[in-house]
Coordinates of C-alpha atoms in Angstrom, one line a residue:
X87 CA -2.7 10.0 22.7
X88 CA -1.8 8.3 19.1
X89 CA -5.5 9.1 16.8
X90 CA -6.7 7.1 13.7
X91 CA -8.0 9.3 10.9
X92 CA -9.9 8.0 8.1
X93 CA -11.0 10.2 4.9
X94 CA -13.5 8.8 2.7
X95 CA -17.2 8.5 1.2
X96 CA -20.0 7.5 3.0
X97 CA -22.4 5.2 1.1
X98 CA -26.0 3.1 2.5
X99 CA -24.6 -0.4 0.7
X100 CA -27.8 -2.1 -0.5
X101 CA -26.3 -5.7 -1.4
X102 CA -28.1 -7.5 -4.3
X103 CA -28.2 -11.6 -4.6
X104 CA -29.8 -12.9 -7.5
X105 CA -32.1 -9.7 -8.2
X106 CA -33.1 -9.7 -4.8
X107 CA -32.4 -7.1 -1.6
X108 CA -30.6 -8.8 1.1
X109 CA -28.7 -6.3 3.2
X110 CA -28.3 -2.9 3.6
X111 CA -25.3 -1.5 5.5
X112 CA -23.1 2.1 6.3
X113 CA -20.3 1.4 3.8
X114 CA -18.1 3.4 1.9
X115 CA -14.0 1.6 1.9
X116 CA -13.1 3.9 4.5
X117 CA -16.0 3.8 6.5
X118 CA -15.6 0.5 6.8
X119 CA -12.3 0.6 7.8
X120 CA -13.1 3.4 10.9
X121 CA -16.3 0.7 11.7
X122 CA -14.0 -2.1 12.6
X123 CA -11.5 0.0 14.4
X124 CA -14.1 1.5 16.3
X125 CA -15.2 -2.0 17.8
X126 CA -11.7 -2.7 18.9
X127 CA -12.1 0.1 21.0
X128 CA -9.4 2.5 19.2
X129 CA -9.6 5.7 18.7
X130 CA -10.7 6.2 15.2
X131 CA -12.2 10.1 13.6
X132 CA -13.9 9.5 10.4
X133 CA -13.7 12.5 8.0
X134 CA -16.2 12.4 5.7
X135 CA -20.0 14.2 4.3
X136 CA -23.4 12.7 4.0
X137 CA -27.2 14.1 4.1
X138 CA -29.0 15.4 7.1
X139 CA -31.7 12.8 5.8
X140 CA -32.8 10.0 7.1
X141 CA -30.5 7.7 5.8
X142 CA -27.4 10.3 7.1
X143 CA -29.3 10.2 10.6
X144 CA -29.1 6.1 10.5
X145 CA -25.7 6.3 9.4
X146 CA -24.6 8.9 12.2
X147 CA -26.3 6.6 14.7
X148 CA -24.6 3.8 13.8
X149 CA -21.2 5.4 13.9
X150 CA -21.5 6.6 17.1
X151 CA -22.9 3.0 18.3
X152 CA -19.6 1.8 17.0
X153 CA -17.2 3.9 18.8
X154 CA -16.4 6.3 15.7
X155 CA -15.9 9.8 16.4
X156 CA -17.9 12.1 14.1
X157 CA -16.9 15.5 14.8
X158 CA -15.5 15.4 11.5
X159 CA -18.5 14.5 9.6
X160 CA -20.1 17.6 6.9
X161 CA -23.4 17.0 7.5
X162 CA -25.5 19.0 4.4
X163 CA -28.7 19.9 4.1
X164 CA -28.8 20.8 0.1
X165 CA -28.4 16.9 -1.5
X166 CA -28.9 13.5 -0.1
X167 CA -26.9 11.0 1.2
X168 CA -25.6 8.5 -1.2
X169 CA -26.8 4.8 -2.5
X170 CA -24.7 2.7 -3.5
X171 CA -26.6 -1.0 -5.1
X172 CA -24.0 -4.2 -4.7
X173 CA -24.8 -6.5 -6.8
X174 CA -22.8 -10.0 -6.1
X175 CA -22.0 -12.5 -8.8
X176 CA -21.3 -16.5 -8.8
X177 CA -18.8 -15.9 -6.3
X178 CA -19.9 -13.4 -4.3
X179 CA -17.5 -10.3 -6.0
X180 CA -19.9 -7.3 -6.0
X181 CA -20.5 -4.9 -8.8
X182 CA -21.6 -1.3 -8.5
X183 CA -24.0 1.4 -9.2
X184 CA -24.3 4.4 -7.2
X185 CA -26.8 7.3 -6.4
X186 CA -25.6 10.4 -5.7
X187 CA -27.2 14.1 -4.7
X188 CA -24.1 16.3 -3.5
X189 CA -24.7 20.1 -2.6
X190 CA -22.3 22.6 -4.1
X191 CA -20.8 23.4 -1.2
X192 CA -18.6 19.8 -0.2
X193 CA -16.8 19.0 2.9
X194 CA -16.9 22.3 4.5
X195 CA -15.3 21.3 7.9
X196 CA -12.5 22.4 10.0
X197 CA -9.7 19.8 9.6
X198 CA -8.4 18.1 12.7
X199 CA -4.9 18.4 14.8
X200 CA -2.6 16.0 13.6
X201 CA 0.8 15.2 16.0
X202 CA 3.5 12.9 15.0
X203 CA 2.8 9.0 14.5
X204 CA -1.0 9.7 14.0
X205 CA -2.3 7.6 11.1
X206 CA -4.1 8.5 8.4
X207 CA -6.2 6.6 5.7
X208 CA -7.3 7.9 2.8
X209 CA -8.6 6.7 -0.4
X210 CA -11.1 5.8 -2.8
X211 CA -12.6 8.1 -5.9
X212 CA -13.1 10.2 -2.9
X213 CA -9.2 11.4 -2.6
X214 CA -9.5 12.2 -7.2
X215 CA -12.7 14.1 -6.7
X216 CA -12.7 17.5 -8.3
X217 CA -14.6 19.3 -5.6
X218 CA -12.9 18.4 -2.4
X219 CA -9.3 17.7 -4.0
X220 CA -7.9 21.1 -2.6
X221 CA -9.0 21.3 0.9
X222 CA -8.4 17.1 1.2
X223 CA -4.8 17.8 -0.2
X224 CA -4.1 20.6 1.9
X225 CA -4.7 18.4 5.6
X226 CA -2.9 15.3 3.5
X227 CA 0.5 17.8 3.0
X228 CA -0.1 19.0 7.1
X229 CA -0.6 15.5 8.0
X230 CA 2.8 14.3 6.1
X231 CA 4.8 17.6 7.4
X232 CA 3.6 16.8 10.8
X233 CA 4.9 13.4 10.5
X234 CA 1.9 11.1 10.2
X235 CA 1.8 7.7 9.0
X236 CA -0.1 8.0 5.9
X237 CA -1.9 5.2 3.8
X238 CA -3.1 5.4 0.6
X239 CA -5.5 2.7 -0.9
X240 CA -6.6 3.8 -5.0
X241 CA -9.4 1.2 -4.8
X242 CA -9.9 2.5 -8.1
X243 CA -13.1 0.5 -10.2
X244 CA -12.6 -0.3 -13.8
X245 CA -15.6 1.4 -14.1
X246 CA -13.7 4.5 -14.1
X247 CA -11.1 3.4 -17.1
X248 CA -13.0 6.1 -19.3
X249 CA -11.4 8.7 -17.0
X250 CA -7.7 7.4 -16.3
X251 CA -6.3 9.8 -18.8
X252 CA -7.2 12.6 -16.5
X253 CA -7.5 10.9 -12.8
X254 CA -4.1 8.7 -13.3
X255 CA -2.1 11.7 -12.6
X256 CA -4.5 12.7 -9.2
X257 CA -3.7 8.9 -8.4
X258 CA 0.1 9.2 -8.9
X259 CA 0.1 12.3 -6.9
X260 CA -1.2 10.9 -4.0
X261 CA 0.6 7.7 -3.7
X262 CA 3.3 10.5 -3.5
X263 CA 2.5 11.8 -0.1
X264 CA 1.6 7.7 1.1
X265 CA 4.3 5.4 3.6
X266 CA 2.1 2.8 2.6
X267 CA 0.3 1.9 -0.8
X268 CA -1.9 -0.9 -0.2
X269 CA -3.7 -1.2 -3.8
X270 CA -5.3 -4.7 -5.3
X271 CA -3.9 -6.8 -8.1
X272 CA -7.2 -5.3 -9.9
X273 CA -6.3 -1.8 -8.9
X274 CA -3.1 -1.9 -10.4
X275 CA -4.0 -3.8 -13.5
X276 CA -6.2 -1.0 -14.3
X277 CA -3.9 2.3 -13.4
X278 CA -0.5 1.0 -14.6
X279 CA -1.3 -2.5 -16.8
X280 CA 0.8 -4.2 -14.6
X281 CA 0.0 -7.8 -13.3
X282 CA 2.0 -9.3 -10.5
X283 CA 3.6 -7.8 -7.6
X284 CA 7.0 -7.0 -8.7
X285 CA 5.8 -5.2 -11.8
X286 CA 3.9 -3.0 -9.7
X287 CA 6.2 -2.1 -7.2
X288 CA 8.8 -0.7 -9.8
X289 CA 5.9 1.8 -10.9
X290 CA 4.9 2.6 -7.2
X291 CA 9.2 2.7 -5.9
X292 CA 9.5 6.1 -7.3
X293 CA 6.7 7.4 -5.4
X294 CA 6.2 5.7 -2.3
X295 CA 9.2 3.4 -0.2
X296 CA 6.5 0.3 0.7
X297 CA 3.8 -1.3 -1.2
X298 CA 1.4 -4.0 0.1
X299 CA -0.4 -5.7 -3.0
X300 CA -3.3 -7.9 -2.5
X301 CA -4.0 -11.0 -4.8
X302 CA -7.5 -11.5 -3.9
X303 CA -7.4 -15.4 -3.0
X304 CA -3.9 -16.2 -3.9
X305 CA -1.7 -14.1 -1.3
X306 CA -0.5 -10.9 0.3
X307 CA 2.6 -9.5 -1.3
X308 CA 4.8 -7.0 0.2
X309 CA 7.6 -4.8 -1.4
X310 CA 10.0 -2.6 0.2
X311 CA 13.5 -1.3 -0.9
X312 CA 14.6 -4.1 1.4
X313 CA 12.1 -6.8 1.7
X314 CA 10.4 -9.1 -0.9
X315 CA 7.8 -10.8 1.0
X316 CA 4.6 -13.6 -0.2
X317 CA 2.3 -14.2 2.7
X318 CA -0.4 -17.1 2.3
X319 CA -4.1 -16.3 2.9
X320 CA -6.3 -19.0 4.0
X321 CA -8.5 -20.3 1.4
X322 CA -12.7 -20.1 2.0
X323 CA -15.3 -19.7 0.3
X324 CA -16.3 -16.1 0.9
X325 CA -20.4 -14.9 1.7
X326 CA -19.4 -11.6 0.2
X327 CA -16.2 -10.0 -0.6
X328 CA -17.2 -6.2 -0.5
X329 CA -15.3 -5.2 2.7
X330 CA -12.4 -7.6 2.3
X331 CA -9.8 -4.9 1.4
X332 CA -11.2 -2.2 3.5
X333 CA -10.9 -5.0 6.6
X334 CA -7.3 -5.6 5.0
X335 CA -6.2 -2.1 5.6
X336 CA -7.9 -2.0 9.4
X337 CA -6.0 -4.9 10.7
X338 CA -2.8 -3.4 9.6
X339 CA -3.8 -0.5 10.9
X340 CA -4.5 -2.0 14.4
X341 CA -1.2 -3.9 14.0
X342 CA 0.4 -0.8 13.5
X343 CA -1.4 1.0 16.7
X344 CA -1.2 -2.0 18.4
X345 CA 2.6 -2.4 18.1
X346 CA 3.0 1.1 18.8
X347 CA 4.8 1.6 15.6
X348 CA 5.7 4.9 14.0
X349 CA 6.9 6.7 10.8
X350 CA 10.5 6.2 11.8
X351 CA 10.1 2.4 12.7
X352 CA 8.6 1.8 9.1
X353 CA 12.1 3.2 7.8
X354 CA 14.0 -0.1 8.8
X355 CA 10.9 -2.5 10.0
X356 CA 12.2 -6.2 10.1
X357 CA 10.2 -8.6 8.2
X358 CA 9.2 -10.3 11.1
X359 CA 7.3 -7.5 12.3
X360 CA 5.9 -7.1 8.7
X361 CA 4.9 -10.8 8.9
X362 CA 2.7 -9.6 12.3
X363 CA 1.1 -6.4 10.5
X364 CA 0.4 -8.6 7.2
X365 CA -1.1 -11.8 9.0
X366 CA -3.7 -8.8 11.0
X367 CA -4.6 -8.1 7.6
X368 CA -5.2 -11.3 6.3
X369 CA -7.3 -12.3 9.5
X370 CA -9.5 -9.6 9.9
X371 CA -10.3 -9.5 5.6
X372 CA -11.0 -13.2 6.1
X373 CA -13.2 -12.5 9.0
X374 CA -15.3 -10.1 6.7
X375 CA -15.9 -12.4 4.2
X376 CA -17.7 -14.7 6.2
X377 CA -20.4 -12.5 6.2
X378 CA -22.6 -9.3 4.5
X379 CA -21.1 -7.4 7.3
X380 CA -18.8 -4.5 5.8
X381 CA -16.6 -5.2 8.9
X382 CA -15.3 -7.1 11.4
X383 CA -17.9 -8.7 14.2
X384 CA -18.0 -7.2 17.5
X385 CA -17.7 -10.9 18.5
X386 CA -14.5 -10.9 16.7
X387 CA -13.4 -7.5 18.1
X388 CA -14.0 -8.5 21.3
X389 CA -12.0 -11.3 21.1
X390 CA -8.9 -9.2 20.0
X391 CA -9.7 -6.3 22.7
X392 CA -9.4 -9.1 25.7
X393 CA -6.6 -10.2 24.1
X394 CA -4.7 -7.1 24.3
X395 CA -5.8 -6.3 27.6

């Protein structure tokens, strides 16, 4: 059977609204991501480390509650899990501070099998940190050689600008081993100064053969050596915007799954069946935004799991 991986940080998002505590949740981008493929029943493997603390236990629990499979999971005894505070302006964007303990010894697990048409997420400061970088690049190259599907979302902060002299090139190298870039206007704006879709995809050509570029509000953009494609997003008026990309990347995921569409089907995809894995996106982001969930509502889920039944 076809498996979802995805490789990130796990996080206990404690979400700030004028100065005041108002949710905390399991985050981390690709958490979030395995989260809401979990409710649709899939079968998603999160690869990731955390505490065997309290807050790791809660996190665990909830995981498994959700239908992720953790076998994956470095649970370490040395540090503590991490804290991230999200504190939301005027319109609900969320800025960061995080709290982290790591061990010395970092994601000390045996990587899964991977077979041909699996996908694979990765991402995040996670896939440019120093201390895992070697073992995380080594299941990436199986992964590719095997014949994965693999995404790659930067979600790089501009809080890390200081550092882009060194992590640019850790960036570039992954969007090398990708079949799909997803990155943010923002994200791109801060790695290659470039500021509208088409600007960005003749940096990202070189490296990777299809590029999906998200505009926040404004619209979905997606370039491939063939296609040039806008797609409309609805417009709201968002409770909180932190999962939005992260939701972004799982319903293109699920369309992908769902479609039963491989690594050799991407090669020559029409841009009607692009138009179906781009609107997935769009629905299940907007669907986060509706609320301080980090992911889409079982209500929601359900919905879409009768619906392909």
């Amino acid at each position: 059977m076809r498996k979802i991986f995805a490789i990130g940080e796990t996080v206990l998002d404690i979400v700030f609204k004028h100065s005041q505590p108002i949710a905390a949740k399991a985050g981390g981008s690709m958490l979030n991501t395995a989260v809401s493929l979990g409710r649709l029943k899939l079968p998603v493997h999160f690869i990731s480390e955390y505490g065997k603390d309290t807050v790791g236990k809660l996190i665990d629990d909830f995981l498994l509650n959700n239908g992720v499979d953790t076998r994956f999971i470095y649970h370490y005894t040395e540090g503590k899990s991490t804290l991230a505070l999200a504190f939301l302006d005027e319109k609900n964007n969320a800025s960061y501070d995080f709290y982290k303990i790591y061990p010395d010894k970092r994601l000390d697990i045996n990587f899964p099998e991977i077979n041909q048409d699996d996908l694979v997420l990765f991402g995040s400061f996670f896939a440019i940190t120093k201390e895992i970088r070697e073992p995380l690049m080594q299941f990436i190259d199986y992964a590719k050689a095997k014949g994965a599907v693999i995404i790659y979302d930067p979600n790089f902060r501009k809080s890390h600008l200081n550092e882009l002299d060194v992590l640019k090139p850790l960036i570039i190298e992954n969007m090398s081993k990708a079949t799909i870039v997803r990155c943010s206007d923002e994200d791109l704006e801060c790695i290659f100064n470039v500021y509208d879709a088409d600007s960005a995809y003749e940096k990202i050509k070189p490296l990777c053969p299809n590029l999906l570029y998200t505009s926040s509000s404004k619209a979905v953009f997606l370039r491939t050596g063939e296609i040039s494609l806008t797609f409309p997003v609805r417009k709201i008026t968002p409770v909180s915007t932190i999962g939005a990309g992260d939701n972004f990347n799982a319903g293109v995921i699920y369309g992908l799954y769902n479609n039963k569409l491989g690594k050799s089907q991407l090669t020559n995809l029409s841009e009607g069946n692009w138009q179906k894995l781009l609107k997935f996106g769009v629905e299940f982001a907007t669907e986060v935004c509706m609320s301080y969930d980090n992911y889409i509502s079982e209500e929601f889920a359900v919905k879409l799991v009768d619906d392909r039944l």
